[in-house]
Amino acid sequence: MCGIIGYVGPRPSQDILISGLARLEYRGYDSAGIAVIDGEGSLGTRKRAGKLQVLRDDLAAHPLTDGTTGIGHTRWATHGGPTDANAHPHLADDDKLAVIHNGIIENFSELKSELVAEGYTFRSETDTEVAAVLLGREYQASGDLTQAFRATVSRLEGAFTLLALHRDQPGLVVGARRNSPLVIGLGDGENFLGSDVAAFVEHTRHALAIGQDEIVAITPQEVTVTDFSGAAVEVEPFEVVWDAAAADKGGWSSFMAKEVSEEPEAVANTIRGRVHDGLVQIPELEGLDELFTGIDRIIVIACGTAAYAGMVGKYALEQWARVPVDVELAHEFRYRDPVIGARTLVVSISQSGETMDTLMAVKYAREAGAKTLSICNTQGATIPRESDAIVYTHAGPEVAVASTKAFVAQITALYLLALHVGRVRGALTDDAIAEQVSQLEAVPEKIARVLASEQEHIEQFAHWMADTRSVIFLGRHVGYPIALEGALKLKEISYIHAEGFAAGELKHGPIALIEPGQPVFVMVPSPTSSPLLHAKVVSNIQEIRARGARIIAVAEEGDAAVLPFADEVLRIPLAEPLFEPLLAVVPLHVFAMGLATAKGLDVDQPRNLAKSVTVE
Ligand code: F6R
């Protein structure tokens, strides 16, 4: 949460900071601010509560003088509400230095008491200002920003990315990270720091990943990375594969609309380069067979939508690779003393690669001796760097807070992984793999068909339902996690109460919720490939319809059995059971987006949320 950017170079920094913040705004959007050292060596800052546009308007009306060294921040509040005073940057050393921060400084109140006792005063309720004041005190002692910064971060506990600059050292930005993201962008005579590569991808695609507990100092010509004690460390260069246009709205009404339209591509790009002669070959996993042969169980850990992708993946991993799989929310996993060891493979799933709950669970698993594999969409992110192996999803940048294209890409990556593990463990023949691969390769075109044939109809239907107060989603087998995903998406962006249930569970309690007119979405399994499940779900539909529910069936093309019982039918193309989730989720994403739009809500930036949840 919170987006961070730093710049040093020959160009006026204000526009670079603001456009970087615009690309990072998905990380937090309750206030924003910048600090710039201008040509005369004075420090100008501006910060405003509200979305980035409020800051932009303010700067347009009252510009800061230009300077070529600057830092910028977009906030998701933790300590102190979203006010101008609590917005970053925070100043210290007689307003000569500025600090921005992402994360939580856990020992801030002890540090604050220490500083108050020494006579320092504070202007905000944030933990960040404590770091700024501490840095000011250290600067007074050493007169050197990097040295003072090193002394400061060594006193901090918790998770943080911090950037700082000082008026007396123009042309220098220092940064540090612990359990919170920071990457370096290498330009020509200019350098950048960012929470992720989106901050600087329009200027450079050359990047360096920084490890935990490291400090970086950038000048226009130089990048120096050390550990907290000042010893030089190796850094890992990488090329950013996204281009700037991929992170732009490109004429769509919202990032979410653009990203839903990219679901076919997200699946196709995740498959690309990993299928040869009909068989799965994942280059990143070459030479790592012992990760899969020496295990007797897999635990999938993730949060939110990524966890639902994991639940879908469990069916494929068990069916194809014949390994027992548990799926667990990352924040629950590490606090229950799980039984894991060298024969456990922990697969984490994260779009951002920065979710703190997932990161901490991965570290915990490694420390307990388990093997770890990360499915991630973001290059240079922390979770893949902390894992033994990585399978990247190639969904491209996902900016809207609600995850859509990353979800289908995560399921695709899990399916590729399941086929790979099935081959390595001898559970699948080449013919069986080739058969599943051809089904997977057909998915992008099928998703595109759902969008082409159903999108308008669903949006219209969502519009009629704009006053609905509660929606229920039901599914069985792989349809169950899709029901959960449909409910999450609806509550997340349209603020409507929604619940997802396993259809068979209904009669054990939730059926009491059904009253006349209650809308219920039902994921109907294929009558041809899952006749038994289909019959059970049709019975479930009858049970709730008898009690007045309004049924919206997501059903295969040609399934006539649902017609007598459904008020609305949203059609998906024919597919084998394991591939249905990739199709059935699409109408649910479109529906949530349509309903939020009909209610006049901001679908990209729903209230109280941020895209990257980097606090526990
Ligand atoms: C829901 C959503 C969240 C994320 C969750 C994990 O639409 O986006 O539930 O899926 O916060 O995020 P990542 O995948 O970045 O770890």
CSV table of C-alpha atoms in Angstrom, one decimal, residues 153-576:
chain,number,residue,atom,x,y,z
A,153,VAL,CA,16.8,2.8,9.5
A,154,SER,CA,18.8,0.6,11.9
A,155,ARG,CA,16.6,1.9,14.7
A,156,LEU,CA,13.3,1.1,13.0
A,157,GLU,CA,11.3,-2.1,13.5
A,158,GLY,CA,8.5,-3.3,11.3
A,159,ALA,CA,8.0,-3.1,7.5
A,160,PHE,CA,9.1,0.0,5.6
A,161,THR,CA,10.3,1.5,2.4
A,162,LEU,CA,11.6,5.0,3.1
A,163,LEU,CA,12.9,7.6,0.7
A,164,ALA,CA,14.5,10.8,1.8
A,165,LEU,CA,16.2,13.9,0.4
A,166,HIS,CA,17.9,16.9,2.0
A,167,ARG,CA,18.1,20.5,0.7
A,168,ASP,CA,21.8,20.6,1.5
A,169,GLN,CA,22.6,17.6,-0.7
A,170,PRO,CA,20.7,18.3,-4.0
A,171,GLY,CA,21.1,15.5,-6.6
A,172,LEU,CA,20.8,12.7,-4.1
A,173,VAL,CA,17.8,10.5,-3.0
A,174,VAL,CA,18.3,7.8,-0.5
A,175,GLY,CA,16.0,4.8,0.0
A,176,ALA,CA,15.8,1.7,2.2
A,177,ARG,CA,13.6,-1.3,2.4
A,178,ARG,CA,12.6,-3.9,4.9
A,179,ASN,CA,9.7,-6.2,4.0
A,180,SER,CA,8.2,-3.6,1.7
A,181,PRO,CA,8.9,-3.1,-2.0
A,182,LEU,CA,11.5,-0.8,-3.7
A,183,VAL,CA,13.1,-1.1,-7.2
A,184,ILE,CA,15.6,1.0,-9.0
A,185,GLY,CA,15.2,2.4,-12.5
A,186,LEU,CA,18.4,3.1,-14.4
A,187,GLY,CA,18.3,6.0,-16.9
A,188,ASP,CA,20.8,7.8,-19.0
A,189,GLY,CA,22.2,10.5,-16.7
A,190,GLU,CA,19.2,10.1,-14.5
A,191,ASN,CA,18.0,7.4,-12.0
A,192,PHE,CA,14.7,6.5,-10.4
A,193,LEU,CA,13.3,4.7,-7.4
A,194,GLY,CA,9.8,3.2,-7.3
A,195,SER,CA,7.5,0.9,-5.3
A,196,ASP,CA,7.3,-1.0,-8.5
A,197,VAL,CA,8.5,-0.6,-12.1
A,198,ALA,CA,5.2,1.1,-13.1
A,199,ALA,CA,6.7,4.2,-11.4
A,200,PHE,CA,9.3,4.7,-14.1
A,201,VAL,CA,8.5,2.3,-17.0
A,202,GLU,CA,7.7,5.3,-19.3
A,203,HIS,CA,11.4,6.5,-18.9
A,204,THR,CA,13.4,3.3,-18.7
A,205,ARG,CA,13.1,-0.5,-18.8
A,206,HIS,CA,16.4,-1.2,-17.1
A,207,ALA,CA,15.9,-2.0,-13.5
A,208,LEU,CA,17.6,-3.3,-10.4
A,209,ALA,CA,16.0,-5.3,-7.7
A,210,ILE,CA,17.0,-4.4,-4.1
A,211,GLY,CA,17.1,-7.1,-1.4
A,212,GLN,CA,15.8,-6.9,2.2
A,213,ASP,CA,17.4,-4.6,4.6
A,214,GLU,CA,19.3,-2.7,2.0
A,215,ILE,CA,20.0,1.0,1.4
A,216,VAL,CA,20.3,2.7,-2.0
A,217,ALA,CA,21.6,6.1,-2.8
A,218,ILE,CA,21.0,7.5,-6.3
A,219,THR,CA,22.6,10.5,-8.0
A,220,PRO,CA,22.2,11.3,-11.7
A,221,GLN,CA,25.3,9.3,-12.5
A,222,GLU,CA,25.5,6.7,-9.8
A,223,VAL,CA,23.6,4.0,-7.9
A,224,THR,CA,25.1,2.6,-4.7
A,225,VAL,CA,23.5,-0.2,-2.8
A,226,THR,CA,24.7,-1.3,0.7
A,227,ASP,CA,23.3,-3.3,3.6
A,228,PHE,CA,22.2,-1.4,6.7
A,229,SER,CA,25.7,-1.6,8.1
A,230,GLY,CA,27.2,0.1,5.0
A,231,ALA,CA,28.8,-3.0,3.3
A,232,ALA,CA,28.4,-3.1,-0.5
A,233,VAL,CA,25.9,-5.7,-1.8
A,234,GLU,CA,25.3,-7.3,-5.2
A,235,VAL,CA,22.1,-6.2,-7.0
A,236,GLU,CA,20.2,-8.1,-9.6
A,237,PRO,CA,19.6,-6.3,-12.9
A,238,PHE,CA,16.4,-7.1,-14.9
A,239,GLU,CA,14.6,-5.8,-18.0
A,240,VAL,CA,11.0,-4.7,-17.5
A,241,VAL,CA,8.8,-6.6,-20.0
A,242,TRP,CA,5.8,-4.3,-19.7
A,243,ASP,CA,5.7,-1.2,-21.8
A,244,ALA,CA,4.3,2.0,-20.6
A,245,ALA,CA,1.2,1.8,-22.9
A,246,ALA,CA,0.3,-1.5,-21.2
A,247,ALA,CA,-0.2,0.4,-17.9
A,248,ASP,CA,-2.4,3.1,-19.6
A,249,LYS,CA,-6.2,3.1,-19.8
A,250,GLY,CA,-5.9,3.3,-23.6
A,251,GLY,CA,-9.4,4.8,-24.3
A,252,TRP,CA,-11.3,2.5,-21.9
A,253,SER,CA,-13.7,4.0,-19.4
A,254,SER,CA,-11.8,2.4,-16.6
A,255,PHE,CA,-8.8,0.2,-16.0
A,256,MET,CA,-11.1,-2.6,-14.9
A,257,ALA,CA,-13.0,-2.5,-18.2
A,258,LYS,CA,-9.7,-2.6,-20.0
A,259,GLU,CA,-8.4,-5.4,-17.9
A,260,VAL,CA,-11.6,-7.6,-18.2
A,261,SER,CA,-11.2,-7.1,-22.0
A,262,GLU,CA,-7.7,-8.4,-21.7
A,263,GLU,CA,-8.7,-11.7,-20.0
A,264,PRO,CA,-8.3,-13.7,-23.2
A,265,GLU,CA,-4.8,-12.2,-23.8
A,266,ALA,CA,-3.8,-12.8,-20.1
A,267,VAL,CA,-4.5,-16.6,-20.6
A,268,ALA,CA,-2.8,-16.7,-24.0
A,269,ASN,CA,0.3,-14.8,-22.8
A,270,THR,CA,0.6,-17.0,-19.8
A,271,ILE,CA,0.6,-20.1,-22.0
A,272,ARG,CA,2.9,-18.6,-24.6
A,273,GLY,CA,6.4,-20.0,-24.7
A,274,ARG,CA,5.5,-22.9,-22.3
A,275,VAL,CA,4.0,-25.4,-24.8
A,276,HIS,CA,6.2,-27.3,-27.3
A,277,ASP,CA,4.9,-30.1,-29.5
A,278,GLY,CA,1.7,-30.2,-27.5
A,279,LEU,CA,3.6,-30.7,-24.2
A,280,VAL,CA,4.2,-28.3,-21.3
A,281,GLN,CA,7.7,-27.1,-20.8
A,282,ILE,CA,8.1,-24.2,-18.4
A,283,PRO,CA,11.6,-22.8,-18.9
A,284,GLU,CA,11.7,-21.3,-15.4
A,285,LEU,CA,11.3,-24.8,-13.9
A,286,GLU,CA,14.0,-26.5,-16.0
A,287,GLY,CA,16.5,-28.4,-13.7
A,288,LEU,CA,14.1,-28.2,-10.7
A,289,ASP,CA,12.5,-31.6,-11.0
A,290,GLU,CA,13.4,-32.5,-7.4
A,291,LEU,CA,11.1,-29.7,-6.2
A,292,PHE,CA,8.2,-31.9,-7.4
A,293,THR,CA,9.5,-35.5,-7.1
A,294,GLY,CA,10.6,-35.2,-3.4
A,295,ILE,CA,7.3,-34.0,-2.0
A,296,ASP,CA,4.3,-35.7,-0.6
A,297,ARG,CA,2.0,-32.7,-0.4
A,298,ILE,CA,1.4,-29.2,-1.8
A,299,ILE,CA,0.0,-26.3,0.2
A,300,VAL,CA,-1.3,-23.3,-1.8
A,301,ILE,CA,-1.2,-20.0,0.1
A,302,ALA,CA,-2.7,-16.7,-1.1
A,303,CYS,CA,-5.2,-14.1,-0.2
A,304,GLY,CA,-8.5,-12.9,-1.7
A,305,THR,CA,-9.0,-13.5,-5.4
A,306,ALA,CA,-5.6,-15.2,-5.6
A,307,ALA,CA,-6.7,-17.7,-3.0
A,308,TYR,CA,-9.8,-18.5,-5.1
A,309,ALA,CA,-7.5,-19.1,-8.1
A,310,GLY,CA,-5.6,-21.5,-5.7
A,311,MET,CA,-8.9,-23.3,-4.9
A,312,VAL,CA,-9.5,-23.9,-8.6
A,313,GLY,CA,-5.9,-25.0,-9.1
A,314,LYS,CA,-6.3,-27.6,-6.4
A,315,TYR,CA,-8.7,-29.6,-8.6
A,316,ALA,CA,-6.2,-29.7,-11.4
A,317,LEU,CA,-3.1,-30.4,-9.2
A,318,GLU,CA,-4.9,-33.3,-7.6
A,319,GLN,CA,-6.5,-34.7,-10.8
A,320,TRP,CA,-3.4,-34.4,-13.0
A,321,ALA,CA,-0.4,-34.5,-10.7
A,322,ARG,CA,-2.0,-36.9,-8.1
A,323,VAL,CA,-0.5,-34.9,-5.1
A,324,PRO,CA,-2.7,-34.0,-2.1
A,325,VAL,CA,-3.3,-30.3,-2.1
A,326,ASP,CA,-4.5,-27.9,0.7
A,327,VAL,CA,-5.4,-24.3,0.0
A,328,GLU,CA,-5.1,-21.9,2.8
A,329,LEU,CA,-5.4,-18.2,3.4
A,330,ALA,CA,-1.8,-17.0,3.9
A,331,HIS,CA,-2.7,-15.0,7.0
A,332,GLU,CA,-4.2,-18.0,8.7
A,333,PHE,CA,-1.5,-20.5,7.6
A,334,ARG,CA,1.5,-19.1,9.5
A,335,TYR,CA,-0.3,-18.7,12.9
A,336,ARG,CA,-1.5,-22.2,13.3
A,337,ASP,CA,1.8,-24.1,13.6
A,338,PRO,CA,1.2,-26.1,10.3
A,339,VAL,CA,2.9,-29.5,9.9
A,340,ILE,CA,5.3,-28.8,7.1
A,341,GLY,CA,8.8,-29.9,6.2
A,342,ALA,CA,11.2,-30.9,3.4
A,343,ARG,CA,8.5,-33.0,1.6
A,344,THR,CA,6.1,-30.1,1.4
A,345,LEU,CA,5.9,-27.7,-1.5
A,346,VAL,CA,4.3,-24.4,-0.7
A,347,VAL,CA,2.9,-22.7,-3.7
A,348,SER,CA,2.2,-19.0,-3.2
A,349,ILE,CA,0.0,-17.0,-5.6
A,350,SER,CA,0.1,-13.2,-5.7
A,351,GLN,CA,-0.5,-10.7,-8.5
A,352,SER,CA,1.5,-8.0,-6.9
A,353,GLY,CA,4.1,-10.3,-5.3
A,354,GLU,CA,4.1,-7.9,-2.4
A,355,THR,CA,1.1,-9.0,-0.3
A,356,MET,CA,2.6,-9.0,3.2
A,357,ASP,CA,0.4,-11.8,4.5
A,358,THR,CA,1.6,-14.0,1.7
A,359,LEU,CA,5.2,-12.9,1.9
A,360,MET,CA,5.3,-13.7,5.7
A,361,ALA,CA,3.7,-17.1,5.1
A,362,VAL,CA,6.4,-17.9,2.4
A,363,LYS,CA,9.2,-16.9,4.7
A,364,TYR,CA,7.7,-19.0,7.5
A,365,ALA,CA,7.4,-22.0,5.2
A,366,ARG,CA,11.0,-21.7,4.0
A,367,GLU,CA,12.2,-21.4,7.6
A,368,ALA,CA,10.3,-24.5,8.4
A,369,GLY,CA,12.2,-26.3,5.6
A,370,ALA,CA,9.5,-26.5,3.0
A,371,LYS,CA,10.2,-25.9,-0.7
A,372,THR,CA,8.6,-22.8,-2.1
A,373,LEU,CA,7.3,-21.8,-5.6
A,374,SER,CA,5.8,-18.4,-6.4
A,375,ILE,CA,3.1,-17.7,-9.0
A,376,CYS,CA,3.4,-14.0,-9.5
A,377,ASN,CA,2.6,-11.3,-12.1
A,378,THR,CA,5.1,-8.6,-11.1
A,379,GLN,CA,8.8,-8.8,-12.0
A,380,GLY,CA,11.2,-7.8,-9.3
A,381,ALA,CA,8.6,-8.3,-6.6
A,382,THR,CA,9.5,-9.6,-3.2
A,383,ILE,CA,7.6,-12.9,-3.0
A,384,PRO,CA,9.2,-14.5,-6.1
A,385,ARG,CA,12.6,-13.3,-4.8
A,386,GLU,CA,12.0,-15.1,-1.5
A,387,SER,CA,10.9,-18.4,-3.3
A,388,ASP,CA,12.9,-21.3,-4.6
A,389,ALA,CA,11.1,-21.2,-8.0
A,390,ILE,CA,8.9,-18.8,-9.9
A,391,VAL,CA,6.2,-19.2,-12.6
A,392,TYR,CA,5.3,-15.8,-13.8
A,393,THR,CA,1.8,-15.1,-15.0
A,394,HIS,CA,1.9,-12.8,-18.0
A,395,ALA,CA,-1.2,-10.8,-17.5
A,396,GLY,CA,0.5,-7.5,-17.9
A,397,PRO,CA,0.1,-4.7,-15.4
A,398,GLU,CA,-3.1,-4.9,-13.4
A,399,VAL,CA,-4.1,-1.4,-12.2
A,400,ALA,CA,-7.7,-1.6,-11.1
A,401,VAL,CA,-7.9,-2.6,-7.5
A,402,ALA,CA,-10.2,-5.5,-8.2
A,403,SER,CA,-8.3,-8.4,-9.7
A,404,THR,CA,-9.7,-9.8,-13.0
A,405,LYS,CA,-7.2,-10.7,-15.7
A,406,ALA,CA,-4.7,-11.8,-13.1
A,407,PHE,CA,-7.2,-14.3,-11.8
A,408,VAL,CA,-7.6,-16.1,-15.1
A,409,ALA,CA,-3.8,-15.9,-15.6
A,410,GLN,CA,-3.2,-17.4,-12.1
A,411,ILE,CA,-5.5,-20.4,-12.9
A,412,THR,CA,-3.7,-20.8,-16.2
A,413,ALA,CA,-0.3,-20.9,-14.5
A,414,LEU,CA,-1.6,-23.4,-12.0
A,415,TYR,CA,-2.9,-25.6,-14.8
A,416,LEU,CA,0.5,-25.4,-16.6
A,417,LEU,CA,2.2,-26.2,-13.3
A,418,ALA,CA,-0.2,-29.2,-12.6
A,419,LEU,CA,0.6,-30.6,-16.1
A,420,HIS,CA,4.3,-30.1,-15.5
A,421,VAL,CA,4.2,-31.8,-12.1
A,422,GLY,CA,2.0,-34.6,-13.5
A,423,ARG,CA,4.7,-35.3,-16.2
A,424,VAL,CA,7.7,-35.0,-13.8
A,425,ARG,CA,6.0,-37.4,-11.3
A,426,GLY,CA,4.9,-39.8,-14.0
A,427,ALA,CA,1.2,-39.3,-13.3
A,428,LEU,CA,0.3,-38.3,-16.8
A,429,THR,CA,1.1,-39.7,-20.2
A,430,ASP,CA,2.2,-37.4,-23.0
A,431,ASP,CA,-1.1,-38.0,-24.8
A,432,ALA,CA,-3.1,-37.0,-21.7
A,433,ILE,CA,-1.0,-33.8,-21.3
A,434,ALA,CA,-1.5,-33.0,-25.0
A,435,GLU,CA,-5.2,-33.4,-24.7
A,436,GLN,CA,-5.4,-31.0,-21.7
A,437,VAL,CA,-3.0,-28.5,-23.4
A,438,SER,CA,-5.3,-28.3,-26.4
A,439,GLN,CA,-8.3,-27.6,-24.2
A,440,LEU,CA,-6.3,-24.9,-22.4
A,441,GLU,CA,-5.1,-23.3,-25.6
A,442,ALA,CA,-8.8,-23.0,-26.7
A,443,VAL,CA,-9.7,-21.0,-23.6
A,444,PRO,CA,-8.6,-17.5,-24.9
A,445,GLU,CA,-10.9,-17.7,-27.9
A,446,LYS,CA,-13.8,-19.0,-25.7
A,447,ILE,CA,-13.4,-16.1,-23.2
A,448,ALA,CA,-13.4,-13.7,-26.1
A,449,ARG,CA,-16.7,-15.3,-27.3
A,450,VAL,CA,-18.3,-14.8,-23.8
A,451,LEU,CA,-17.3,-11.1,-23.9
A,452,ALA,CA,-18.5,-10.6,-27.5
A,453,SER,CA,-21.8,-12.3,-27.0
A,454,GLU,CA,-22.7,-11.6,-23.3
A,455,GLN,CA,-21.1,-8.3,-22.2
A,456,GLU,CA,-23.8,-5.9,-23.4
A,457,HIS,CA,-26.6,-8.2,-22.1
A,458,ILE,CA,-24.9,-8.5,-18.7
A,459,GLU,CA,-24.3,-4.8,-18.4
A,460,GLN,CA,-27.9,-4.0,-19.2
A,461,PHE,CA,-29.0,-6.6,-16.7
A,462,ALA,CA,-26.6,-5.2,-14.0
A,463,HIS,CA,-28.1,-1.8,-14.7
A,464,TRP,CA,-31.6,-3.1,-13.8
A,465,MET,CA,-30.2,-4.6,-10.6
A,466,ALA,CA,-28.6,-1.4,-9.4
A,467,ASP,CA,-30.9,-1.2,-6.4
A,468,THR,CA,-30.3,-4.8,-5.3
A,469,ARG,CA,-29.2,-5.0,-1.7
A,470,SER,CA,-28.0,-8.6,-1.5
A,471,VAL,CA,-26.8,-11.3,-4.0
A,472,ILE,CA,-26.0,-14.9,-3.5
A,473,PHE,CA,-23.6,-17.0,-5.7
A,474,LEU,CA,-23.7,-20.8,-5.8
A,475,GLY,CA,-21.4,-23.3,-7.3
A,476,ARG,CA,-20.2,-26.9,-7.0
A,477,HIS,CA,-16.8,-28.4,-7.6
A,478,VAL,CA,-14.7,-25.9,-9.5
A,479,GLY,CA,-17.8,-23.7,-9.7
A,480,TYR,CA,-17.6,-23.1,-5.9
A,481,PRO,CA,-14.5,-20.9,-5.9
A,482,ILE,CA,-16.0,-19.1,-8.9
A,483,ALA,CA,-19.1,-18.4,-6.7
A,484,LEU,CA,-16.8,-17.0,-4.0
A,485,GLU,CA,-15.0,-14.8,-6.6
A,486,GLY,CA,-18.3,-13.5,-8.0
A,487,ALA,CA,-19.4,-12.5,-4.5
A,488,LEU,CA,-16.0,-10.9,-3.6
A,489,LYS,CA,-16.0,-8.9,-6.8
A,490,LEU,CA,-19.5,-7.6,-6.2
A,491,LYS,CA,-19.0,-6.5,-2.6
A,492,GLU,CA,-15.6,-5.1,-3.4
A,493,ILE,CA,-16.6,-2.6,-6.1
A,494,SER,CA,-20.4,-2.2,-5.7
A,495,TYR,CA,-20.6,-2.3,-1.9
A,496,ILE,CA,-23.5,-4.8,-2.1
A,497,HIS,CA,-23.8,-7.6,0.4
A,498,ALA,CA,-22.9,-10.8,-1.5
A,499,GLU,CA,-22.2,-14.3,-0.4
A,500,GLY,CA,-20.8,-17.3,-2.2
A,501,PHE,CA,-21.7,-20.8,-1.1
A,502,ALA,CA,-21.1,-24.4,-2.2
A,503,ALA,CA,-24.5,-25.3,-3.7
A,504,GLY,CA,-24.6,-28.5,-1.6
A,505,GLU,CA,-24.2,-26.5,1.6
A,506,LEU,CA,-27.3,-24.5,1.0
A,507,LYS,CA,-29.7,-26.8,2.8
A,508,HIS,CA,-27.4,-26.9,5.8
A,509,GLY,CA,-28.2,-23.3,6.7
A,510,PRO,CA,-27.9,-20.6,4.0
A,511,ILE,CA,-31.2,-21.6,2.4
A,512,ALA,CA,-32.9,-19.6,5.2
A,513,LEU,CA,-31.7,-16.5,3.5
A,514,ILE,CA,-33.8,-17.1,0.5
A,515,GLU,CA,-37.0,-15.0,0.3
A,516,PRO,CA,-39.1,-14.0,-2.7
A,517,GLY,CA,-37.0,-12.0,-5.2
A,518,GLN,CA,-33.6,-12.8,-3.7
A,519,PRO,CA,-31.2,-12.9,-6.7
A,520,VAL,CA,-29.0,-16.0,-6.9
A,521,PHE,CA,-26.3,-16.6,-9.4
A,522,VAL,CA,-25.8,-20.3,-10.1
A,523,MET,CA,-22.7,-21.8,-11.8
A,524,VAL,CA,-24.3,-24.7,-13.7
A,525,PRO,CA,-21.8,-27.5,-14.6
A,526,SER,CA,-21.9,-28.9,-18.1
A,527,PRO,CA,-24.7,-31.4,-18.8
A,528,THR,CA,-22.5,-33.2,-21.2
A,529,SER,CA,-19.2,-33.4,-19.4
A,530,SER,CA,-20.5,-33.4,-15.8
A,531,PRO,CA,-24.0,-34.9,-16.0
A,532,LEU,CA,-24.1,-36.0,-12.4
A,533,LEU,CA,-23.1,-32.6,-11.0
A,534,HIS,CA,-25.4,-30.9,-13.5
A,535,ALA,CA,-28.4,-32.8,-12.2
A,536,LYS,CA,-27.5,-32.0,-8.6
A,537,VAL,CA,-27.2,-28.3,-9.3
A,538,VAL,CA,-30.5,-28.3,-11.2
A,539,SER,CA,-32.1,-29.8,-8.1
A,540,ASN,CA,-30.5,-27.1,-6.0
A,541,ILE,CA,-31.9,-24.5,-8.3
A,542,GLN,CA,-35.4,-26.0,-7.9
A,543,GLU,CA,-35.1,-25.9,-4.2
A,544,ILE,CA,-34.4,-22.2,-4.0
A,545,ARG,CA,-36.7,-21.3,-6.9
A,546,ALA,CA,-39.5,-23.0,-4.9
A,547,ARG,CA,-38.8,-20.4,-2.2
A,548,GLY,CA,-39.0,-17.5,-4.5
A,549,ALA,CA,-35.3,-16.9,-5.5
A,550,ARG,CA,-34.6,-15.1,-8.7
A,551,ILE,CA,-32.2,-17.4,-10.6
A,552,ILE,CA,-29.4,-16.1,-12.8
A,553,ALA,CA,-27.8,-19.2,-14.3
A,554,VAL,CA,-24.3,-19.2,-15.8
A,555,ALA,CA,-24.8,-22.2,-18.1
A,556,GLU,CA,-23.2,-23.9,-21.1
A,557,GLU,CA,-24.5,-23.1,-24.6
A,558,GLY,CA,-27.2,-25.5,-25.5
A,559,ASP,CA,-28.1,-26.5,-21.9
A,560,ALA,CA,-31.9,-26.4,-22.1
A,561,ALA,CA,-32.4,-28.1,-18.7
A,562,VAL,CA,-32.0,-24.8,-16.8
A,563,LEU,CA,-34.4,-22.8,-19.0
A,564,PRO,CA,-37.6,-23.7,-17.1
A,565,PHE,CA,-36.1,-22.6,-13.8
A,566,ALA,CA,-33.9,-19.6,-14.7
A,567,ASP,CA,-35.0,-16.0,-14.9
A,568,GLU,CA,-31.8,-15.1,-16.7
A,569,VAL,CA,-29.3,-17.4,-18.5
A,570,LEU,CA,-25.7,-16.2,-19.1
A,571,ARG,CA,-24.1,-18.5,-21.7
A,572,ILE,CA,-20.6,-19.8,-21.8
A,573,PRO,CA,-19.1,-22.1,-24.5
A,574,LEU,CA,-18.7,-25.8,-24.1
A,575,ALA,CA,-15.7,-26.9,-22.1
A,576,GLU,CA,-14.4,-29.8,-20.0
